[in-house]
Each structure stands twice: as C-alpha cells, then as structure tokens.
Short mmCIF file of C-alpha atoms in Angstrom, two decimals:
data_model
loop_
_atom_site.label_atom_id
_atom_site.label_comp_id
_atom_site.label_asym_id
_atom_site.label_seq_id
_atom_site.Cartn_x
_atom_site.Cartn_y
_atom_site.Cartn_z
CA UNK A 1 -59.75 55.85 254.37
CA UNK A 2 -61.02 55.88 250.66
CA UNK A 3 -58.70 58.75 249.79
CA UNK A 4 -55.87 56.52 250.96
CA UNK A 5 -57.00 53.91 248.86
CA UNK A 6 -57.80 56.25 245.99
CA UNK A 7 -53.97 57.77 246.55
CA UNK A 8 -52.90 54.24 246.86
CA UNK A 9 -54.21 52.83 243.59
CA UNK A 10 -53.12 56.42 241.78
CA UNK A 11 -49.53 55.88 242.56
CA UNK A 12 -49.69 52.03 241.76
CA UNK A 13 -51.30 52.80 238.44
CA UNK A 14 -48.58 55.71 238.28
CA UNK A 15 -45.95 53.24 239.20
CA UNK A 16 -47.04 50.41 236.52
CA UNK A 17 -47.22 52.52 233.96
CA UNK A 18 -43.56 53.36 234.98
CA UNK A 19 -42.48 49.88 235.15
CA UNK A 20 -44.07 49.41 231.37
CA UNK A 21 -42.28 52.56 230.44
CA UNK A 22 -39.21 51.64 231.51
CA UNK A 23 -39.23 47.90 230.37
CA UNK A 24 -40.03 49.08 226.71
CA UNK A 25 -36.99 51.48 227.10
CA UNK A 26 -35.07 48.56 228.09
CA UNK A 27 -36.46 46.11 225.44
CA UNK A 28 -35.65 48.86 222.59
CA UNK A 29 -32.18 49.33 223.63
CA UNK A 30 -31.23 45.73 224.56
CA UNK A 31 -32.80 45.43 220.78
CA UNK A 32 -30.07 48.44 219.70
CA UNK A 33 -27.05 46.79 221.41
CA UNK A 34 -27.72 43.43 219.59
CA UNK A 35 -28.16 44.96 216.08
CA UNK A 36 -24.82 46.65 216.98
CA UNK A 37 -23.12 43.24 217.93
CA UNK A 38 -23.96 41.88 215.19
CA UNK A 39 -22.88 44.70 212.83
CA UNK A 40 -19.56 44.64 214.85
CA UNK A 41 -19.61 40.80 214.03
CA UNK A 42 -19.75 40.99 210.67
CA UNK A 43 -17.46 43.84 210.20
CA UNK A 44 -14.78 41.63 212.61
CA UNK A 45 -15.05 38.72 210.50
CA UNK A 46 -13.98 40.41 207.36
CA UNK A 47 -11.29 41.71 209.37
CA UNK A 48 -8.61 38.93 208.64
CA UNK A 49 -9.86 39.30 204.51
CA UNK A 50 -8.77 42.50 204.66
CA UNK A 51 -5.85 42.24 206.48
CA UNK A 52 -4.67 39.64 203.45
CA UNK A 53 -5.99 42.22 200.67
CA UNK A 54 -4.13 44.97 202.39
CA UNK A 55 -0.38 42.55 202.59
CA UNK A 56 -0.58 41.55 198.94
CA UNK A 57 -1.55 45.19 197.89
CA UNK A 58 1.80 46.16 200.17
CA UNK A 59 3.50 43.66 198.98
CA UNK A 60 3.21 44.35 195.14
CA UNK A 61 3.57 48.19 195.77
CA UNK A 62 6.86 47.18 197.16
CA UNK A 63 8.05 44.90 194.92
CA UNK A 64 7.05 47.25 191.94
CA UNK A 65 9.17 49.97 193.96
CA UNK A 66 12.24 47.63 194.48
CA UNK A 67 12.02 46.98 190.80
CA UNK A 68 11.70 50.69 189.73
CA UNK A 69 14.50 51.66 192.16
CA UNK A 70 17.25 48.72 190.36
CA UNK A 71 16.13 49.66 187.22
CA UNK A 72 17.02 53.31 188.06
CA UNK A 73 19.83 52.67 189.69
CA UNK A 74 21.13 50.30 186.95
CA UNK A 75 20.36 53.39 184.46
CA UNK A 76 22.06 55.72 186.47
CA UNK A 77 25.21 53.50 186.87
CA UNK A 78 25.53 53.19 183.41
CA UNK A 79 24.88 56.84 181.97
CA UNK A 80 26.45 58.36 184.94
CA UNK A 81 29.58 57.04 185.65
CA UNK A 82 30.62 57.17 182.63
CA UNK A 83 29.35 60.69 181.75
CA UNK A 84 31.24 61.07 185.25
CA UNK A 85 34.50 60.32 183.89
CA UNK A 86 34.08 62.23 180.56
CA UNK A 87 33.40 65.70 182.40
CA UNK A 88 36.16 64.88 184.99
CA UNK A 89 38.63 64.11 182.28
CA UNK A 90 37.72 67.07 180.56
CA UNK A 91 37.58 69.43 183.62
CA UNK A 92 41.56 67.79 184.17
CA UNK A 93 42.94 68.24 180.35
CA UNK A 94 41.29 72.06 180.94
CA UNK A 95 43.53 72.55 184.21
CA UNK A 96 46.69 70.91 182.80
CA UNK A 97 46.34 73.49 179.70
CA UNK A 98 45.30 76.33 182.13
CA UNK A 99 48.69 75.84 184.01
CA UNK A 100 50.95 73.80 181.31
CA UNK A 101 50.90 70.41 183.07
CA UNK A 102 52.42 67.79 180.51
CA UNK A 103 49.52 65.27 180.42
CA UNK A 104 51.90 62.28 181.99
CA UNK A 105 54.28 63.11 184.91
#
C-alpha cells in the first residue's frame, strides 16, 4: 500500500508541475498575442492617415502629369503642325517638278 501512495503522490507532483508548466506557457503566450493586438492596433489606426497621405501624393503626381502632358501637347501642336505643312508642301512642289505639274490645276 505505501508504494501506491508513494506512486500516487509521484505522479500528482509529476502532474502539478505539469499544470504549472503549462499555465506559464499559456500566460507567456496570452502575454505574446496581446503585445501583437496592440501593435496591430496601432498600426490600424494610422491606417486611414495614410490612406489620405497616399491620395494627395496620387493626386499631385497626377495633376503634375496632366499638366506636363497639355503642355507637351500644346508644344507639339504648335511646332508640329506647322513643321507638318512645311515638309508636306515641300515634298508636293518636289513631285510637281519631278513630273511637270503646273502648281494650280
């Protein structure tokens, strides 16, 4: 009978320190997961700041882009077009003197 109660008391000592064991586990990574909420907290909150940084950076980017683009375009209307015309006027006065076309029909 004592070895039963020396067996007993062995595997309830065995089995508290397992319960401590386990509860410290527990309390350490219950302690993890909050530090982690709270991290993700934080960063979530900052979330919408960014979100308005990020639509007024897109914003200018685009707006300096739409004005770069009509400037260009402007530019090119004016240079091109007429620079255009020039070389297709003289490209036409070459093939009316290539093949004797009077300049008015």
């Amino acid at each position: 009978m004592k070895e039963l109660d020396v067996c007993h008391s062995d595997a309830m000592k065995e089995l508290d320190a397992s319960q401590v064991q386990s509860s410290k586990s527990c309390k350490t990574q219950t302690q993890a997961c909050l530090h982690l909420t709270e991290d993700i907290d934080k960063e979530y909150k900052k979330m919408p700041d960014r979100i308005v940084e990020n639509t007024e950076l897109i914003k200018n980017s685009y707006k300096e882009f739409i004005e770069e683009a009509q400037a260009a375009a402007a530019r090119l209307s004016k240079v091109s077009f007429s620079d255009l015309a020039k070389s297709t006027e003289k490209s036409l006065n070459g093939l009316r003197t290539c093949y004797k076309i009077p300049t008015t029909l």
